[in-house]
Amino acid sequence: LGAKKRWVGEQDIMIIVNVYSSCILDEKRMLWEKLRKMRKDISCNMRCMARDFSMVTSVDERKGKSPHSSQEALEVLEFNRFVEDLELVVDVPIVGGKFMWISAGGKVVSRLDKCLTCAG
């Protein structure tokens, strides 16, 4: 799940996790629990989790789909709780387009890729 790298002359370790999440909610939850456990087991103040979380953090990260269901709103809240639990407070802006996923018909776009880091 992650890689440790120590730069010459540096004492800090940064954990970088490349995430590729399932679209199935129960499988996402299993991944989130695995990442929570990893966070507890590794003493490191600098973390970065990046790539495809298959989740949005707000309704602004999805366009073209309406109305947003109450179930979807609960899933977004649950994902945001996971992000808070891991203290991933910085969502690094991604260069290029805001939306990385486009539906087959091109009517729905979402920002599912993220680069989340701690403040350090």
PDB file of C-alpha atoms in Angstrom:
ATOM      1  CA  LEU A   1       0.000   0.000   0.000  1.00  0.00           C
ATOM      2  CA  GLY A   2       2.745   2.502   0.711  1.00  0.00           C
ATOM      3  CA  ALA A   3       6.396   3.216   0.196  1.00  0.00           C
ATOM      4  CA  LYS A   4       8.967   4.672   2.573  1.00  0.00           C
ATOM      5  CA  LYS A   5      11.711   6.895   1.247  1.00  0.00           C
ATOM      6  CA  ARG A   6      14.507   8.545   3.237  1.00  0.00           C
ATOM      7  CA  TRP A   7      16.415  11.349   1.555  1.00  0.00           C
ATOM      8  CA  VAL A   8      20.083  11.762   2.375  1.00  0.00           C
ATOM      9  CA  GLY A   9      20.522  14.148   5.277  1.00  0.00           C
ATOM     10  CA  GLU A  10      16.857  14.160   6.162  1.00  0.00           C
ATOM     11  CA  GLN A  11      15.417  12.611   9.303  1.00  0.00           C
ATOM     12  CA  ASP A  12      11.749  12.730   8.344  1.00  0.00           C
ATOM     13  CA  ILE A  13       9.968   9.892   6.610  1.00  0.00           C
ATOM     14  CA  MET A  14       7.053  10.497   4.277  1.00  0.00           C
ATOM     15  CA  ILE A  15       4.583   7.717   3.566  1.00  0.00           C
ATOM     16  CA  ILE A  16       3.087   7.880   0.072  1.00  0.00           C
ATOM     17  CA  VAL A  17       0.097   5.656  -0.673  1.00  0.00           C
ATOM     18  CA  ASN A  18      -1.141   5.139  -4.218  1.00  0.00           C
ATOM     19  CA  VAL A  19      -4.887   4.500  -3.932  1.00  0.00           C
ATOM     20  CA  TYR A  20      -7.110   2.747  -6.454  1.00  0.00           C
ATOM     21  CA  SER A  21     -10.524   2.259  -4.894  1.00  0.00           C
ATOM     22  CA  SER A  22     -13.368   0.059  -6.021  1.00  0.00           C
ATOM     23  CA  CYS A  23     -16.643   1.644  -7.102  1.00  0.00           C
ATOM     24  CA  ILE A  24     -18.485  -0.717  -4.718  1.00  0.00           C
ATOM     25  CA  LEU A  25     -19.211   1.008  -1.400  1.00  0.00           C
ATOM     26  CA  ASP A  26     -18.541  -2.030   0.835  1.00  0.00           C
ATOM     27  CA  GLU A  27     -15.149  -2.521  -0.829  1.00  0.00           C
ATOM     28  CA  LYS A  28     -14.369   1.187  -0.366  1.00  0.00           C
ATOM     29  CA  ARG A  29     -15.179   0.837   3.324  1.00  0.00           C
ATOM     30  CA  MET A  30     -12.805  -2.147   3.614  1.00  0.00           C
ATOM     31  CA  LEU A  31     -10.036  -0.080   1.992  1.00  0.00           C
ATOM     32  CA  TRP A  32     -10.718   2.862   4.320  1.00  0.00           C
ATOM     33  CA  GLU A  33     -10.448   0.559   7.347  1.00  0.00           C
ATOM     34  CA  LYS A  34      -7.198  -0.920   6.033  1.00  0.00           C
ATOM     35  CA  LEU A  35      -5.793   2.603   5.593  1.00  0.00           C
ATOM     36  CA  ARG A  36      -6.989   3.622   9.087  1.00  0.00           C
ATOM     37  CA  LYS A  37      -5.189   0.590  10.546  1.00  0.00           C
ATOM     38  CA  MET A  38      -2.063   1.373   8.553  1.00  0.00           C
ATOM     39  CA  ARG A  39      -2.149   4.951   9.921  1.00  0.00           C
ATOM     40  CA  LYS A  40      -2.308   3.630  13.507  1.00  0.00           C
ATOM     41  CA  ASP A  41       0.498   1.117  12.928  1.00  0.00           C
ATOM     42  CA  ILE A  42       2.970   3.540  11.351  1.00  0.00           C
ATOM     43  CA  SER A  43       4.393   6.431  13.317  1.00  0.00           C
ATOM     44  CA  CYS A  44       4.859   9.051  10.643  1.00  0.00           C
ATOM     45  CA  ASN A  45       3.721  12.654  10.619  1.00  0.00           C
ATOM     46  CA  MET A  46       4.089  13.171   6.876  1.00  0.00           C
ATOM     47  CA  ARG A  47       1.593  11.320   4.690  1.00  0.00           C
ATOM     48  CA  CYS A  48       0.254  11.576   1.186  1.00  0.00           C
ATOM     49  CA  MET A  49      -2.545   9.474  -0.279  1.00  0.00           C
ATOM     50  CA  ALA A  50      -3.199  10.019  -3.931  1.00  0.00           C
ATOM     51  CA  ARG A  51      -5.025   8.834  -7.002  1.00  0.00           C
ATOM     52  CA  ASP A  52      -8.461   7.314  -7.520  1.00  0.00           C
ATOM     53  CA  PHE A  53     -10.638   7.261  -4.398  1.00  0.00           C
ATOM     54  CA  SER A  54     -13.844   6.773  -6.476  1.00  0.00           C
ATOM     55  CA  MET A  55     -15.495   9.351  -4.191  1.00  0.00           C
ATOM     56  CA  VAL A  56     -16.266  13.029  -4.193  1.00  0.00           C
ATOM     57  CA  THR A  57     -15.843  15.173  -1.084  1.00  0.00           C
ATOM     58  CA  SER A  58     -18.647  17.602  -2.002  1.00  0.00           C
ATOM     59  CA  VAL A  59     -21.424  18.053  -4.533  1.00  0.00           C
ATOM     60  CA  ASP A  60     -19.202  20.616  -6.308  1.00  0.00           C
ATOM     61  CA  GLU A  61     -16.968  17.747  -7.430  1.00  0.00           C
ATOM     62  CA  ARG A  62     -19.733  16.204  -9.571  1.00  0.00           C
ATOM     63  CA  LYS A  63     -21.650  17.918 -12.367  1.00  0.00           C
ATOM     64  CA  GLY A  64     -24.495  16.690 -14.545  1.00  0.00           C
ATOM     65  CA  LYS A  65     -26.081  14.281 -12.078  1.00  0.00           C
ATOM     66  CA  SER A  66     -29.188  15.385 -10.264  1.00  0.00           C
ATOM     67  CA  PRO A  67     -30.722  15.129  -7.872  1.00  0.00           C
ATOM     68  CA  HIS A  68     -28.118  13.938  -5.406  1.00  0.00           C
ATOM     69  CA  SER A  69     -29.654  11.172  -3.329  1.00  0.00           C
ATOM     70  CA  SER A  70     -29.638  11.172   0.464  1.00  0.00           C
ATOM     71  CA  GLN A  71     -27.648   7.898   0.253  1.00  0.00           C
ATOM     72  CA  GLU A  72     -24.986   9.607  -1.845  1.00  0.00           C
ATOM     73  CA  ALA A  73     -24.847  12.481   0.656  1.00  0.00           C
ATOM     74  CA  LEU A  74     -24.280   9.973   3.488  1.00  0.00           C
ATOM     75  CA  GLU A  75     -21.484   8.291   1.499  1.00  0.00           C
ATOM     76  CA  VAL A  76     -19.793  11.675   0.978  1.00  0.00           C
ATOM     77  CA  LEU A  77     -20.024  12.384   4.725  1.00  0.00           C
ATOM     78  CA  GLU A  78     -18.570   8.948   5.490  1.00  0.00           C
ATOM     79  CA  PHE A  79     -15.660   9.539   3.093  1.00  0.00           C
ATOM     80  CA  ASN A  80     -15.011  12.974   4.601  1.00  0.00           C
ATOM     81  CA  ARG A  81     -14.913  11.356   8.076  1.00  0.00           C
ATOM     82  CA  PHE A  82     -12.293   8.928   6.777  1.00  0.00           C
ATOM     83  CA  VAL A  83     -10.214  11.852   5.424  1.00  0.00           C
ATOM     84  CA  GLU A  84     -10.518  13.643   8.792  1.00  0.00           C
ATOM     85  CA  ASP A  85      -9.611  10.463  10.733  1.00  0.00           C
ATOM     86  CA  LEU A  86      -6.357  10.228   8.794  1.00  0.00           C
ATOM     87  CA  GLU A  87      -5.767  13.971   9.283  1.00  0.00           C
ATOM     88  CA  LEU A  88      -5.412  14.504   5.544  1.00  0.00           C
ATOM     89  CA  VAL A  89      -6.116  18.214   5.694  1.00  0.00           C
ATOM     90  CA  VAL A  90      -4.656  19.387   2.371  1.00  0.00           C
ATOM     91  CA  ASP A  91      -6.215  18.463  -0.986  1.00  0.00           C
ATOM     92  CA  VAL A  92      -3.470  19.404  -3.440  1.00  0.00           C
ATOM     93  CA  PRO A  93      -4.940  20.966  -6.599  1.00  0.00           C
ATOM     94  CA  ILE A  94      -4.455  18.820  -9.686  1.00  0.00           C
ATOM     95  CA  VAL A  95      -3.186  20.629 -12.782  1.00  0.00           C
ATOM     96  CA  GLY A  96      -5.354  20.381 -15.873  1.00  0.00           C
ATOM     97  CA  GLY A  97      -9.076  19.803 -15.768  1.00  0.00           C
ATOM     98  CA  LYS A  98     -11.111  19.867 -12.593  1.00  0.00           C
ATOM     99  CA  PHE A  99     -12.934  16.646 -13.460  1.00  0.00           C
ATOM    100  CA  MET A 100     -11.091  13.409 -14.212  1.00  0.00           C
ATOM    101  CA  TRP A 101     -14.000  11.028 -14.787  1.00  0.00           C
ATOM    102  CA  ILE A 102     -16.564  11.418 -17.569  1.00  0.00           C
ATOM    103  CA  SER A 103     -19.593   9.162 -17.993  1.00  0.00           C
ATOM    104  CA  ALA A 104     -20.050   7.151 -21.194  1.00  0.00           C
ATOM    105  CA  GLY A 105     -22.576   9.698 -22.497  1.00  0.00           C
ATOM    106  CA  GLY A 106     -20.416  12.602 -21.389  1.00  0.00           C
ATOM    107  CA  LYS A 107     -23.202  14.159 -19.325  1.00  0.00           C
ATOM    108  CA  VAL A 108     -21.774  13.448 -15.861  1.00  0.00           C
ATOM    109  CA  VAL A 109     -18.281  14.507 -14.779  1.00  0.00           C
ATOM    110  CA  SER A 110     -16.650  13.896 -11.395  1.00  0.00           C
ATOM    111  CA  ARG A 111     -13.432  14.661  -9.538  1.00  0.00           C
ATOM    112  CA  LEU A 112     -12.579  11.201  -8.185  1.00  0.00           C
ATOM    113  CA  ASP A 113      -8.776  11.557  -8.243  1.00  0.00           C
ATOM    114  CA  LYS A 114      -7.284  13.351  -5.262  1.00  0.00           C
ATOM    115  CA  CYS A 115      -3.923  14.064  -3.697  1.00  0.00           C
ATOM    116  CA  LEU A 116      -4.548  14.289   0.061  1.00  0.00           C
ATOM    117  CA  THR A 117      -1.737  15.159   2.450  1.00  0.00           C
ATOM    118  CA  CYS A 118      -1.288  16.036   6.093  1.00  0.00           C
ATOM    119  CA  ALA A 119      -0.062  19.445   7.146  1.00  0.00           C
ATOM    120  CA  GLY A 120       3.195  17.860   8.333  1.00  0.00           C
TER     121      GLY A 120
END
